[in-house]
């Protein structure tokens, strides 16, 4: 007959279930933000390419919205990574030992307690931006960039068609290229923790 869990073991089991639920909720929030960004990009590109008189500057709005969604998703990713680490700590510190019939290793309870009292994110905001940009947003930005090039081709010969107000088309193309390059560099600046 198996002994019933002690009070502290019951608390850890409930904590695990709660943290796993929170981690799953944040994972879904990441997916939701990405879905919003995808829908917005498809909508902007579709409308911009189907309405002949629409200026190409509408793609700036798409890029700005992509950056807003990226910032929201990076903040959510930091929380997700923090919760994932705490769940992993419970799995390796408590459950792995229990399933092997061993005593839990020393130190993990203190680490878990410190995490509960004063949560600290191990993933910086720049790191989170890099990871989410590489996973999703660099592709959305490239999709918007391709749509912008098609729109410019509809409007007239390059680089003149890229002009905005008094700013020559060549300058606009260089600014867009530098922005795109900066985003690609940021996308590959950091690796996700689970990627090693």
mmCIF file of C-alpha atoms in Angstrom:
data_model
loop_
_atom_site.group_PDB
_atom_site.id
_atom_site.type_symbol
_atom_site.label_atom_id
_atom_site.label_comp_id
_atom_site.label_asym_id
_atom_site.label_seq_id
_atom_site.Cartn_x
_atom_site.Cartn_y
_atom_site.Cartn_z
ATOM 1 C CA UNK A 1 0.000 0.000 0.000
ATOM 2 C CA UNK A 2 1.302 3.453 -0.920
ATOM 3 C CA UNK A 3 1.611 6.030 1.829
ATOM 4 C CA UNK A 4 -0.499 9.142 1.313
ATOM 5 C CA UNK A 5 1.518 12.280 0.517
ATOM 6 C CA UNK A 6 2.575 14.477 3.412
ATOM 7 C CA UNK A 7 1.271 18.028 3.757
ATOM 8 C CA UNK A 8 4.383 19.532 2.141
ATOM 9 C CA UNK A 9 4.207 17.000 -0.696
ATOM 10 C CA UNK A 10 0.527 17.852 -1.238
ATOM 11 C CA UNK A 11 1.404 21.535 -1.320
ATOM 12 C CA UNK A 12 4.117 20.896 -3.907
ATOM 13 C CA UNK A 13 1.730 18.866 -6.050
ATOM 14 C CA UNK A 14 -0.833 21.685 -5.985
ATOM 15 C CA UNK A 15 1.889 24.261 -6.659
ATOM 16 C CA UNK A 16 3.045 22.213 -9.637
ATOM 17 C CA UNK A 17 -0.470 22.006 -11.057
ATOM 18 C CA UNK A 18 -0.937 25.741 -10.589
ATOM 19 C CA UNK A 19 2.407 26.667 -12.142
ATOM 20 C CA UNK A 20 1.811 24.285 -15.044
ATOM 21 C CA UNK A 21 -1.565 25.956 -15.626
ATOM 22 C CA UNK A 22 -0.014 29.429 -15.546
ATOM 23 C CA UNK A 23 2.749 28.346 -17.928
ATOM 24 C CA UNK A 24 0.163 26.931 -20.354
ATOM 25 C CA UNK A 25 -1.863 30.155 -20.175
ATOM 26 C CA UNK A 26 1.206 32.222 -21.060
ATOM 27 C CA UNK A 27 2.035 29.843 -23.911
ATOM 28 C CA UNK A 28 -1.475 30.459 -25.288
ATOM 29 C CA UNK A 29 -0.988 34.216 -24.872
ATOM 30 C CA UNK A 30 2.159 34.009 -26.987
ATOM 31 C CA UNK A 31 0.221 32.195 -29.709
ATOM 32 C CA UNK A 32 -2.615 34.732 -29.547
ATOM 33 C CA UNK A 33 -0.267 37.698 -30.025
ATOM 34 C CA UNK A 34 1.405 35.984 -32.962
ATOM 35 C CA UNK A 35 -2.001 35.278 -34.525
ATOM 36 C CA UNK A 36 -2.952 38.960 -34.201
ATOM 37 C CA UNK A 37 0.291 39.965 -35.924
ATOM 38 C CA UNK A 38 -0.201 37.457 -38.740
ATOM 39 C CA UNK A 39 -3.788 38.597 -39.326
ATOM 40 C CA UNK A 40 -2.788 42.253 -39.334
ATOM 41 C CA UNK A 41 0.057 41.656 -41.800
ATOM 42 C CA UNK A 42 -2.090 39.647 -44.183
ATOM 43 C CA UNK A 43 -4.807 42.305 -43.991
ATOM 44 C CA UNK A 44 -2.452 45.220 -44.657
ATOM 45 C CA UNK A 45 -0.708 43.485 -47.553
ATOM 46 C CA UNK A 46 -4.024 42.369 -49.091
ATOM 47 C CA UNK A 47 -5.616 45.813 -48.871
ATOM 48 C CA UNK A 48 -2.470 47.662 -49.955
ATOM 49 C CA UNK A 49 -2.031 45.514 -53.047
ATOM 50 C CA UNK A 50 -5.698 45.518 -54.031
ATOM 51 C CA UNK A 51 -6.313 49.285 -53.663
ATOM 52 C CA UNK A 52 -4.312 51.001 -56.391
ATOM 53 C CA UNK A 53 -4.523 54.515 -54.900
ATOM 54 C CA UNK A 54 -3.359 53.512 -51.427
ATOM 55 C CA UNK A 55 0.127 54.925 -50.747
ATOM 56 C CA UNK A 56 2.983 52.565 -49.998
ATOM 57 C CA UNK A 57 3.485 54.254 -46.600
ATOM 58 C CA UNK A 58 0.723 52.006 -45.226
ATOM 59 C CA UNK A 59 3.497 49.423 -44.787
ATOM 60 C CA UNK A 60 5.088 51.695 -42.169
ATOM 61 C CA UNK A 61 1.905 51.225 -40.121
ATOM 62 C CA UNK A 62 2.242 47.447 -40.516
ATOM 63 C CA UNK A 63 5.879 47.582 -39.345
ATOM 64 C CA UNK A 64 4.981 49.735 -36.331
ATOM 65 C CA UNK A 65 2.168 47.363 -35.362
ATOM 66 C CA UNK A 66 4.541 44.409 -35.777
ATOM 67 C CA UNK A 67 6.950 46.106 -33.361
ATOM 68 C CA UNK A 68 4.120 46.714 -30.855
ATOM 69 C CA UNK A 69 3.050 43.058 -31.055
ATOM 70 C CA UNK A 70 6.708 42.005 -30.735
ATOM 71 C CA UNK A 71 7.108 44.091 -27.567
ATOM 72 C CA UNK A 72 3.943 42.609 -26.041
ATOM 73 C CA UNK A 73 5.034 39.101 -26.981
ATOM 74 C CA UNK A 74 8.550 39.619 -25.596
ATOM 75 C CA UNK A 75 7.112 40.617 -22.215
ATOM 76 C CA UNK A 76 4.865 37.546 -22.258
ATOM 77 C CA UNK A 77 7.793 35.350 -23.258
ATOM 78 C CA UNK A 78 9.820 36.539 -20.245
ATOM 79 C CA UNK A 79 7.015 35.441 -17.913
ATOM 80 C CA UNK A 80 6.566 32.180 -19.819
ATOM 81 C CA UNK A 81 10.301 31.382 -19.575
ATOM 82 C CA UNK A 82 10.267 32.178 -15.851
ATOM 83 C CA UNK A 83 7.273 29.888 -15.237
ATOM 84 C CA UNK A 84 8.770 27.156 -17.423
ATOM 85 C CA UNK A 85 11.955 27.256 -15.336
ATOM 86 C CA UNK A 86 9.979 27.022 -12.104
ATOM 87 C CA UNK A 87 7.965 24.060 -13.418
ATOM 88 C CA UNK A 88 11.210 22.417 -14.514
ATOM 89 C CA UNK A 89 12.671 22.986 -11.041
ATOM 90 C CA UNK A 90 9.687 21.183 -9.502
ATOM 91 C CA UNK A 91 10.010 18.341 -12.003
ATOM 92 C CA UNK A 92 13.730 17.806 -11.495
ATOM 93 C CA UNK A 93 13.898 18.592 -7.785
ATOM 94 C CA UNK A 94 10.781 16.864 -6.491
ATOM 95 C CA UNK A 95 9.118 14.565 -8.994
ATOM 96 C CA UNK A 96 12.247 12.976 -10.496
ATOM 97 C CA UNK A 97 13.509 12.031 -7.033
ATOM 98 C CA UNK A 98 10.082 10.776 -5.930
ATOM 99 C CA UNK A 99 9.683 8.604 -9.007
ATOM 100 C CA UNK A 100 13.128 7.084 -8.455
ATOM 101 C CA UNK A 101 12.378 6.452 -4.797
ATOM 102 C CA UNK A 102 15.160 8.806 -3.713
ATOM 103 C CA UNK A 103 15.344 11.756 -1.387
ATOM 104 C CA UNK A 104 15.192 15.077 -3.252
ATOM 105 C CA UNK A 105 18.566 16.728 -3.792
ATOM 106 C CA UNK A 106 19.479 19.581 -1.475
ATOM 107 C CA UNK A 107 18.990 23.181 -2.461
ATOM 108 C CA UNK A 108 16.069 22.996 -4.838
ATOM 109 C CA UNK A 109 13.517 23.856 -2.114
ATOM 110 C CA UNK A 110 15.452 27.001 -1.176
ATOM 111 C CA UNK A 111 15.712 27.941 -4.857
ATOM 112 C CA UNK A 112 11.977 27.398 -5.315
ATOM 113 C CA UNK A 113 11.171 29.396 -2.170
ATOM 114 C CA UNK A 114 13.350 32.298 -3.321
ATOM 115 C CA UNK A 115 11.631 32.197 -6.711
ATOM 116 C CA UNK A 116 8.240 32.439 -5.025
ATOM 117 C CA UNK A 117 9.224 35.256 -2.627
ATOM 118 C CA UNK A 118 11.216 37.435 -5.032
ATOM 119 C CA UNK A 119 10.686 36.403 -8.652
ATOM 120 C CA UNK A 120 13.581 37.295 -10.949
ATOM 121 C CA UNK A 121 13.437 36.958 -14.702
ATOM 122 C CA UNK A 122 16.496 35.216 -16.114
ATOM 123 C CA UNK A 123 15.607 36.335 -19.640
ATOM 124 C CA UNK A 124 16.223 40.033 -20.355
ATOM 125 C CA UNK A 125 13.833 42.051 -22.484
ATOM 126 C CA UNK A 126 16.415 42.307 -25.304
ATOM 127 C CA UNK A 127 16.937 38.531 -25.164
ATOM 128 C CA UNK A 128 13.168 37.969 -25.302
ATOM 129 C CA UNK A 129 12.835 40.394 -28.230
ATOM 130 C CA UNK A 130 15.574 38.521 -30.071
ATOM 131 C CA UNK A 131 14.011 35.098 -29.500
ATOM 132 C CA UNK A 132 10.480 36.132 -30.501
ATOM 133 C CA UNK A 133 11.770 38.114 -33.469
ATOM 134 C CA UNK A 134 13.692 35.102 -34.783
ATOM 135 C CA UNK A 135 10.857 32.666 -34.140
ATOM 136 C CA UNK A 136 8.049 34.692 -35.730
ATOM 137 C CA UNK A 137 8.419 38.370 -36.406
ATOM 138 C CA UNK A 138 11.420 38.457 -38.722
ATOM 139 C CA UNK A 139 9.330 36.401 -41.167
ATOM 140 C CA UNK A 140 6.354 38.737 -40.790
ATOM 141 C CA UNK A 141 8.578 41.773 -41.371
ATOM 142 C CA UNK A 142 10.088 40.119 -44.458
ATOM 143 C CA UNK A 143 6.566 39.336 -45.700
ATOM 144 C CA UNK A 144 5.628 43.009 -45.276
ATOM 145 C CA UNK A 145 8.863 44.066 -46.990
ATOM 146 C CA UNK A 146 8.066 41.863 -49.994
ATOM 147 C CA UNK A 147 4.538 43.322 -50.091
ATOM 148 C CA UNK A 148 6.063 46.823 -50.003
ATOM 149 C CA UNK A 149 8.305 46.012 -52.975
ATOM 150 C CA UNK A 150 5.323 44.693 -54.960
ATOM 151 C CA UNK A 151 3.353 47.855 -54.095
ATOM 152 C CA UNK A 152 6.256 50.044 -55.218
ATOM 153 C CA UNK A 153 6.360 48.114 -58.488
ATOM 154 C CA UNK A 154 2.643 48.880 -58.952
ATOM 155 C CA UNK A 155 3.214 52.592 -58.363
ATOM 156 C CA UNK A 156 6.030 53.104 -60.849
ATOM 157 C CA UNK A 157 9.731 52.622 -61.482
ATOM 158 C CA UNK A 158 12.131 52.219 -58.586
ATOM 159 C CA UNK A 159 13.585 54.088 -56.784
ATOM 160 C CA UNK A 160 11.365 57.093 -57.596
ATOM 161 C CA UNK A 161 8.192 55.258 -56.500
ATOM 162 C CA UNK A 162 9.625 54.837 -52.979
ATOM 163 C CA UNK A 163 9.784 58.594 -52.367
ATOM 164 C CA UNK A 164 7.792 59.993 -49.446
ATOM 165 C CA UNK A 165 6.973 63.690 -49.554
ATOM 166 C CA UNK A 166 10.265 65.493 -50.114
ATOM 167 C CA UNK A 167 12.389 62.463 -49.200
ATOM 168 C CA UNK A 168 13.891 60.832 -52.307
ATOM 169 C CA UNK A 169 13.148 57.190 -52.994
ATOM 170 C CA UNK A 170 16.799 56.170 -52.679
ATOM 171 C CA UNK A 171 16.928 57.517 -49.122
ATOM 172 C CA UNK A 172 13.700 55.721 -48.200
ATOM 173 C CA UNK A 173 15.022 52.435 -49.606
ATOM 174 C CA UNK A 174 18.280 52.818 -47.640
ATOM 175 C CA UNK A 175 16.337 53.578 -44.410
ATOM 176 C CA UNK A 176 14.102 50.557 -44.937
ATOM 177 C CA UNK A 177 17.134 48.379 -45.691
ATOM 178 C CA UNK A 178 18.976 49.542 -42.558
ATOM 179 C CA UNK A 179 15.861 48.915 -40.426
ATOM 180 C CA UNK A 180 15.436 45.445 -41.900
ATOM 181 C CA UNK A 181 19.119 44.640 -41.365
ATOM 182 C CA UNK A 182 18.953 45.834 -37.733
ATOM 183 C CA UNK A 183 15.950 43.589 -37.074
ATOM 184 C CA UNK A 184 17.682 40.576 -38.647
ATOM 185 C CA UNK A 185 20.824 41.199 -36.547
ATOM 186 C CA UNK A 186 18.700 41.474 -33.387
ATOM 187 C CA UNK A 187 16.839 38.291 -34.340
ATOM 188 C CA UNK A 188 20.063 36.289 -34.317
ATOM 189 C CA UNK A 189 21.738 38.030 -31.362
ATOM 190 C CA UNK A 190 20.412 35.594 -28.713
ATOM 191 C CA UNK A 191 19.295 31.997 -28.555
ATOM 192 C CA UNK A 192 16.361 30.694 -26.596
ATOM 193 C CA UNK A 193 17.335 28.988 -23.337
ATOM 194 C CA UNK A 194 15.860 25.686 -24.502
ATOM 195 C CA UNK A 195 18.020 25.838 -27.652
ATOM 196 C CA UNK A 196 21.181 25.676 -25.532
#
